[in-house]
Amino acid sequence: MALSNWAVYSATLKRDLKLALRQKVDVVNPLFFYVLVIILFPIGIGPEPDLLQRVAPGVIWIAALLSTLLGVEKLFKEDYDDGVLEQLILSPVPLPVVVMAKITAHWCTSGLPIILISPLLAAFLNVNASGLLAVVLTLLVATPLLSIIAAIGAALTVGLQKGGVLISLLVLPLNIPILIFATSAVDNAMSGSPYNGQLAILAAFLILAMMLGPFAVSSSLKVSVS
Amino acid sequence: MSVAFSAKNLCCIRQDRCLFEGLGFELSSGEIVQVEGPNGAGKSSLLRILAGFLTPESGELYWEKEGQQQALGRDRSEFNEDLLFIGHKAAINPHMSAIENVQFWMQLHHSQEHSSQVHDSHKSLPTTDEVFDLLGRLGLVGLEDVPTSQLSAGQQRKVALARLWLSKAKFWILDEPFTAIDKKGVSGLQVKFQQHLDSGGMIVLTTHQDLTASFDRLKTVRLEYQF
């Protein structure tokens, strides 16, 4: 049983990654958005190093948050339109397993590139070395969380024609605690204070979301196909 | 191994309109049910209720396997192992080739056997060559690794219907399987249906074609358009 769940998980993950590679725009778009926002910010508010350092955590995190939302509408949409979603639901394997695979694929194409490029972008905003580490760590813990929460919104709105705006409305309030703790962690790190408390809270959120999120998504998907 | 399925007293309401009520039928090994009725009478809704996507307003579904009867409630994972549903939407991703679509579907639906019969796993999951062979027999020679968005409607439908040859499910629910399929394809499908029935399977399908000449053990469920 465990083996077969794993087989379906990896098959779904591979399929979604393959599809993402074939439609590169979907991968490049959120990353491009993220990079553009952070590059444009210093041009907009002026290049004073102290000012940039003060706004850096907020800018990086808001950009990350919005760029995760950018591609999430398509997470289940295509499968819903094709009817693949029906076949996923009918699989003898529990639906949360498949859902977790799709969320992982979404994170690999949205969260992971952001994490990889963020040290460079944070350096643009005059974040010091300990701040850079905090940026990467908070993103590493919290981008999967963003993907899971966004997936719940996507699953609830998959049956609607234009669900994009609704997803943002549903999901953004849930993201606000993440934003608060993540930016405060980076702030603390830049001033040399400990920030493991904030990281621990984010990790706790992540564990909670990993446990409950796939079930919430599965139920929403089942409602959406009926 | 004999199986049986029965529906009792089903009622379905969509958009404040009662599609049918008090609907029931029984189905046992080797039987085929054709659901007939005008457009909008609720044929697809009935099939979606049977497959578990829709919850009926009232009524029960029962599934019997090896003498054990069970009511189908919320947990259908066991029943789903014996169910093959091909709906209105073909469940084919346009960016993937026919072979990738078919193989992904097999991985979703055959994985259970992997764990229960570890030694037979290689036998139970058809190889890529076998799938190529099957798609070739269905008339898709040379199109197996082209993105399915480039195939015609009938060819896409055939990719979806390839599941009939690969599935081990006893109970098939098919929504308009003959749509867009050519004459030769239709007769091939009917032969396949007969083989499935002979081996103890059951089929519920909707179609506007006349099947009375093709199958001996044909039952019909007639739905009327209700206002």
XYZ file of C-alpha atoms in Angstrom:
453
model
C 0.000 0.000 0.000
C 2.688 2.473 1.007
C 4.715 1.493 -2.009
C 1.868 2.072 -4.420
C 1.081 5.471 -2.901
C 4.691 6.386 -3.460
C 4.559 5.138 -7.056
C 1.520 7.289 -7.804
C 3.082 10.266 -6.036
C 6.223 10.088 -8.139
C 4.309 9.390 -11.370
C 2.124 12.464 -10.839
C 5.085 14.609 -9.846
C 7.037 13.574 -12.940
C 4.061 14.222 -15.190
C 3.448 17.697 -13.801
C 7.115 18.651 -14.025
C 7.212 17.393 -17.603
C 4.136 19.455 -18.443
C 5.691 22.513 -16.801
C 8.806 22.088 -18.944
C 6.637 21.932 -22.055
C 4.824 25.142 -21.154
C 7.821 27.146 -20.027
C 5.905 30.422 -19.890
C 4.114 29.228 -16.784
C 7.400 28.667 -14.986
C 9.181 31.756 -16.227
C 6.316 34.172 -15.647
C 6.185 34.104 -11.802
C 9.973 34.191 -11.569
C 10.156 37.084 -13.994
C 7.545 38.956 -11.946
C 9.536 38.373 -8.763
C 12.785 39.597 -10.281
C 11.141 42.632 -11.894
C 9.426 43.824 -8.706
C 12.641 43.665 -6.731
C 14.688 45.356 -9.446
C 12.141 48.140 -9.940
C 11.778 48.938 -6.264
C 15.120 50.737 -5.761
C 14.437 52.713 -8.924
C 11.096 53.790 -7.505
C 12.081 54.751 -3.978
C 15.641 55.894 -4.560
C 18.914 54.059 -4.113
C 19.805 55.003 -0.532
C 21.427 51.923 1.055
C 19.877 52.414 4.510
C 16.381 52.899 3.160
C 16.701 49.840 0.906
C 17.920 47.739 3.783
C 14.905 48.766 5.867
C 12.319 47.906 3.225
C 14.137 44.826 1.870
C 12.411 42.098 3.956
C 8.968 43.431 3.106
C 9.714 43.864 -0.598
C 11.248 40.418 -0.986
C 8.456 38.717 0.857
C 5.560 40.546 -0.754
C 7.036 39.826 -4.177
C 7.460 36.136 -3.283
C 3.924 35.929 -1.978
C 2.328 37.512 -5.023
C 4.417 35.560 -7.499
C 3.315 32.256 -5.925
C -0.278 33.326 -6.474
C 0.423 34.180 -10.089
C 0.591 30.653 -11.450
C -1.603 28.841 -8.988
C -4.854 29.296 -10.874
C -3.619 26.777 -13.427
C -2.698 24.187 -10.811
C -5.921 22.187 -11.201
C -7.591 24.129 -14.004
C -6.145 22.204 -16.923
C -6.877 18.830 -15.363
C -10.390 19.970 -14.551
C -11.056 21.124 -18.106
C -9.644 17.945 -19.686
C -11.385 15.571 -17.303
C -8.084 14.224 -15.949
C -9.225 15.371 -12.514
C -12.117 12.890 -12.653
C -9.671 10.081 -13.322
C -7.428 11.250 -10.484
C -10.403 11.132 -8.118
C -11.357 7.651 -9.326
C -7.892 6.254 -8.726
C -7.835 3.653 -5.939
C -4.992 5.633 -4.389
C -6.168 8.279 -1.866
C -6.629 11.654 -3.524
C -4.495 13.579 -0.960
C -1.459 11.649 -2.240
C -2.037 12.905 -5.776
C -2.777 16.397 -4.469
C 0.478 16.451 -2.517
C 2.347 15.485 -5.688
C 0.747 18.332 -7.621
C 1.562 20.795 -4.847
C 5.166 19.579 -4.812
C 5.375 20.119 -8.561
C 3.949 23.618 -8.145
C 6.529 24.388 -5.471
C 9.362 23.068 -7.662
C 8.328 25.431 -10.449
C 7.385 28.492 -8.362
C 9.007 28.367 -4.912
C 12.308 26.718 -5.743
C 13.437 29.163 -8.479
C 12.563 32.064 -6.167
C 14.681 30.615 -3.369
C 17.598 30.067 -5.710
C 17.599 33.591 -7.056
C 16.746 35.428 -3.834
C 20.289 35.719 -2.346
C 21.298 37.702 -5.420
C 18.229 39.924 -5.299
C 18.532 40.454 -1.558
C 22.095 41.626 -2.123
C 20.703 44.211 -4.596
C 18.678 45.592 -1.682
C 21.725 45.897 0.559
C 20.803 43.014 2.862
C 23.813 41.930 4.894
C 25.189 38.394 5.071
C 23.178 37.189 8.072
C 20.094 38.728 6.488
C 20.736 36.783 3.271
C 20.794 33.538 5.207
C 17.530 34.463 6.929
C 15.902 35.315 3.587
C 16.835 31.920 2.179
C 15.804 30.046 5.318
C 12.425 31.749 5.651
C 11.715 31.217 1.957
C 12.741 27.581 2.249
C 10.327 26.976 5.109
C 7.473 29.191 3.980
C 7.254 28.865 0.179
C 5.911 25.274 0.470
C 3.397 26.722 2.903
C 2.390 29.371 0.372
C 1.958 26.650 -2.269
C -0.275 24.548 -0.021
C -2.488 27.474 0.972
C -2.710 28.672 -2.623
C -3.684 25.143 -3.699
C -6.672 25.239 -1.342
C -7.846 28.434 -3.017
C -7.231 26.972 -6.465
C -9.199 23.821 -5.634
C -12.161 25.805 -4.329
C -12.365 27.951 -7.446
C -11.450 25.374 -10.118
C -15.042 25.016 -11.311
C -15.443 28.749 -11.896
C -14.711 30.404 -15.212
C -12.682 33.303 -13.821
C -11.450 32.201 -10.437
C -8.189 34.150 -10.348
C -9.336 37.164 -8.356
C -11.293 35.010 -5.973
C -8.196 32.918 -5.207
C -6.310 36.037 -4.145
C -9.184 37.145 -1.930
C -9.429 33.733 -0.304
C -5.739 33.135 0.125
C -4.177 36.502 0.983
C -5.680 36.789 4.500
C -4.233 33.361 5.296
C -0.832 34.485 4.052
C -0.638 37.539 6.307
C 0.699 35.648 9.377
C 3.419 34.149 7.171
C 4.354 37.607 5.929
C 4.537 38.979 9.484
C 6.736 36.223 10.874
C 8.993 35.943 7.829
C 9.734 39.662 7.567
C 10.294 39.929 11.277
C 12.776 37.033 11.069
C 14.748 38.787 8.342
C 14.626 42.095 10.269
C 15.991 40.415 13.367
C 18.703 38.675 11.377
C 19.911 41.928 9.846
C 20.217 43.567 13.258
C 22.022 40.518 14.618
C 19.234 39.316 16.937
C 18.152 35.682 17.077
C 15.287 34.727 14.773
C 14.849 31.037 15.433
C 11.525 31.730 17.176
C 9.968 33.091 13.988
C 11.465 30.252 11.953
C 10.039 27.709 14.394
C 6.575 29.244 14.114
C 6.794 29.151 10.303
C 7.924 25.517 10.455
C 4.986 24.713 12.731
C 2.621 26.359 10.227
C 4.210 24.280 7.485
C 3.768 20.995 9.342
C 0.150 21.826 10.124
C -0.513 22.762 6.496
C 1.174 19.598 5.197
C -1.032 17.475 7.415
C -4.367 19.163 6.773
C -3.899 20.963 3.463
C -4.047 17.938 1.121
C -7.296 16.796 2.734
C -8.838 20.247 2.387
C -7.767 20.374 -1.261
C -9.152 16.874 -1.935
C -12.547 17.691 -0.480
C -12.718 20.939 -2.435
C -11.829 19.130 -5.653
C -14.524 16.523 -5.072
C -17.076 19.282 -4.571
C -15.830 21.039 -7.685
C -16.336 18.078 -10.036
C -19.919 17.391 -8.924
C -16.027 -14.211 -9.886
C -19.470 -12.746 -10.049
C -20.262 -9.144 -9.420
C -23.500 -7.229 -9.261
C -24.561 -3.658 -8.987
C -27.901 -2.217 -8.085
C -29.392 1.219 -7.764
C -32.546 1.823 -5.764
C -34.929 4.723 -5.721
C -32.483 7.289 -7.121
C -33.582 10.891 -7.333
C -31.562 13.669 -8.883
C -32.311 17.384 -8.779
C -30.221 19.813 -10.810
C -30.904 23.543 -10.902
C -34.272 23.085 -9.147
C -35.412 20.660 -11.839
C -36.093 17.061 -10.955
C -34.318 14.970 -13.594
C -35.610 11.627 -12.369
C -36.962 10.092 -9.210
C -37.622 6.593 -8.003
C -35.152 5.269 -10.557
C -33.716 1.851 -9.947
C -32.108 -1.007 -11.838
C -30.126 -4.132 -11.200
C -27.161 -5.346 -13.091
C -25.259 -8.588 -12.782
C -22.272 -10.200 -14.492
C -22.531 -10.216 -18.270
C -25.243 -7.598 -18.549
C -25.202 -4.256 -20.291
C -27.467 -1.322 -19.521
C -28.163 1.340 -22.097
C -29.430 4.623 -20.689
C -31.639 6.317 -23.236
C -33.386 9.632 -23.354
C -33.502 13.018 -25.054
C -30.822 15.654 -24.484
C -31.032 17.108 -21.004
C -32.965 14.169 -19.600
C -30.230 13.421 -17.090
C -28.270 10.576 -18.690
C -24.881 11.995 -17.824
C -26.068 12.992 -14.359
C -27.155 9.405 -13.756
C -23.752 8.087 -14.821
C -22.009 10.634 -12.626
C -24.119 9.512 -9.683
C -23.114 5.898 -10.342
C -19.449 6.873 -10.545
C -19.693 8.819 -7.286
C -19.102 12.352 -8.564
C -22.636 13.465 -7.789
C -24.531 12.687 -4.638
C -28.132 11.766 -5.389
C -30.904 13.644 -3.632
C -32.073 10.294 -2.288
C -31.554 6.617 -3.042
C -28.864 4.005 -2.548
C -26.284 2.170 -4.611
C -25.160 -1.358 -3.818
C -22.113 -3.221 -4.998
C -21.808 -6.972 -4.678
C -18.609 -8.903 -5.110
C -18.047 -12.554 -4.256
C -21.379 -12.689 -2.457
C -20.575 -9.702 -0.262
C -23.002 -6.864 -0.697
C -22.042 -3.399 0.413
C -23.773 -0.048 0.207
C -21.660 2.538 -1.576
C -21.153 5.408 0.791
C -18.458 7.998 1.009
C -15.517 5.614 0.947
C -15.441 4.106 -2.505
C -11.769 3.197 -2.744
C -12.483 -0.536 -2.901
C -15.253 -0.123 -5.475
C -13.079 2.207 -7.524
C -10.627 -0.633 -8.151
C -13.391 -2.340 -10.113
C -14.653 0.785 -11.828
C -13.706 2.242 -15.162
C -15.339 5.563 -15.978
C -14.909 7.297 -19.308
C -16.870 10.497 -19.221
C -17.811 13.296 -21.482
C -14.347 14.799 -21.201
C -11.699 12.499 -22.597
C -9.238 12.953 -19.698
C -6.368 13.516 -22.096
C -3.784 16.217 -21.703
C -3.227 17.997 -25.041
C 0.458 18.668 -24.326
C 1.289 15.021 -23.757
C 1.441 12.318 -26.381
C -1.030 9.454 -26.612
C 1.441 7.054 -25.090
C 2.236 9.361 -22.166
C -1.451 9.915 -21.475
C -2.202 6.211 -21.489
C 0.790 5.337 -19.342
C 0.025 8.008 -16.763
C -3.510 6.705 -16.492
C -2.190 3.172 -15.998
C 0.135 4.296 -13.250
C -2.830 5.869 -11.483
C -5.035 2.837 -11.741
C -2.779 -0.184 -11.645
C -0.547 0.749 -8.780
C -2.601 -1.251 -6.299
C -1.651 -4.470 -8.011
C 2.009 -3.557 -7.752
C 1.899 -3.915 -4.010
C -0.417 -6.889 -3.661
C 1.316 -9.114 -6.235
C 4.871 -7.963 -6.224
C 6.051 -10.881 -8.336
C 3.510 -10.351 -11.061
C 3.931 -6.618 -11.190
C 5.815 -6.698 -14.457
C 3.131 -8.832 -16.020
C 0.210 -6.797 -14.717
C 1.450 -3.443 -15.966
C 1.591 -3.463 -19.779
C 4.927 -2.431 -21.208
C 5.481 0.525 -23.481
C 5.696 -1.872 -26.440
C 2.327 -3.364 -25.614
C 0.735 0.067 -25.375
C 2.302 1.032 -28.720
C 0.891 -2.153 -30.179
C -2.566 -1.450 -28.775
C -2.651 2.143 -30.036
C -1.569 0.816 -33.426
C -4.447 -1.649 -33.504
C -6.836 1.182 -32.658
C -5.721 2.969 -35.806
C -3.238 5.427 -34.345
C -0.135 4.113 -36.102
C 2.586 6.755 -36.191
C 0.652 9.112 -33.935
C 1.613 7.544 -30.626
C 4.206 10.148 -29.680
C 2.634 13.262 -31.192
C 1.061 15.734 -28.728
C -2.618 14.793 -28.587
C -3.639 18.382 -29.336
C -2.666 17.610 -32.925
C -4.984 14.609 -33.200
C -8.534 14.753 -34.521
C -11.535 14.507 -32.209
C -12.088 10.857 -33.089
C -8.426 9.994 -32.610
C -8.409 11.672 -29.203
C -11.483 9.698 -28.281
C -9.685 6.507 -29.299
C -6.784 7.350 -26.994
C -9.295 7.666 -24.157
C -11.003 4.421 -25.124
C -7.664 2.565 -25.168
C -8.261 2.267 -21.421
C -10.920 -0.353 -22.135
C -8.192 -2.703 -23.350
C -5.887 -1.973 -20.427
C -8.305 -1.905 -17.543
C -8.958 -4.851 -15.271
C -12.102 -3.250 -13.902
C -15.309 -5.280 -13.934
C -17.718 -2.386 -14.058
C -17.547 0.067 -16.943
C -19.416 3.349 -17.033
C -19.176 4.931 -20.468
C -20.708 8.263 -21.401
C -21.295 8.385 -25.163
C -18.353 6.098 -26.060
C -19.153 6.135 -29.787
C -18.986 9.926 -30.227
C -16.715 10.879 -33.136
C -15.638 7.272 -33.712
C -15.716 5.895 -37.254
C -17.835 2.870 -38.289
C -14.974 0.416 -38.089
C -14.063 1.738 -34.670
C -17.640 1.369 -33.447
C -17.813 -2.272 -34.481
C -14.424 -2.888 -32.864
C -15.739 -1.351 -29.653
C -18.838 -3.511 -29.751
C -16.681 -6.627 -30.099
C -14.672 -5.451 -27.109
C -17.864 -4.843 -25.114
C -19.042 -8.373 -25.894
C -15.699 -9.854 -24.760
C -15.962 -7.896 -21.535
C -19.495 -9.138 -20.912
C -18.485 -12.729 -21.718
C -15.733 -12.551 -19.126
C -18.243 -11.560 -16.462
C -18.065 -7.797 -16.721
C -20.843 -5.222 -16.628
C -21.374 -2.086 -18.678
C -23.564 0.965 -18.220
C -23.474 3.311 -21.178
C -25.331 6.114 -22.851
C -25.595 6.252 -26.592
C -28.135 7.234 -29.181
C -27.289 4.195 -31.305
C -29.531 1.169 -31.417
C -27.805 -1.691 -29.631
C -30.647 -4.208 -29.534
C -29.202 -6.195 -32.430
C -25.693 -6.277 -30.984
C -26.182 -7.548 -27.442
C -28.450 -10.317 -26.098
C -28.421 -9.287 -22.485
C -29.263 -5.665 -23.019
C -31.362 -3.744 -20.538
C -32.569 -0.243 -21.193
C -33.242 2.529 -18.744
C -35.390 5.185 -20.351
C -35.319 8.722 -19.028
C -37.928 11.261 -20.063
C -37.406 14.979 -20.111
C -39.337 16.327 -17.147
C -40.394 19.927 -16.747
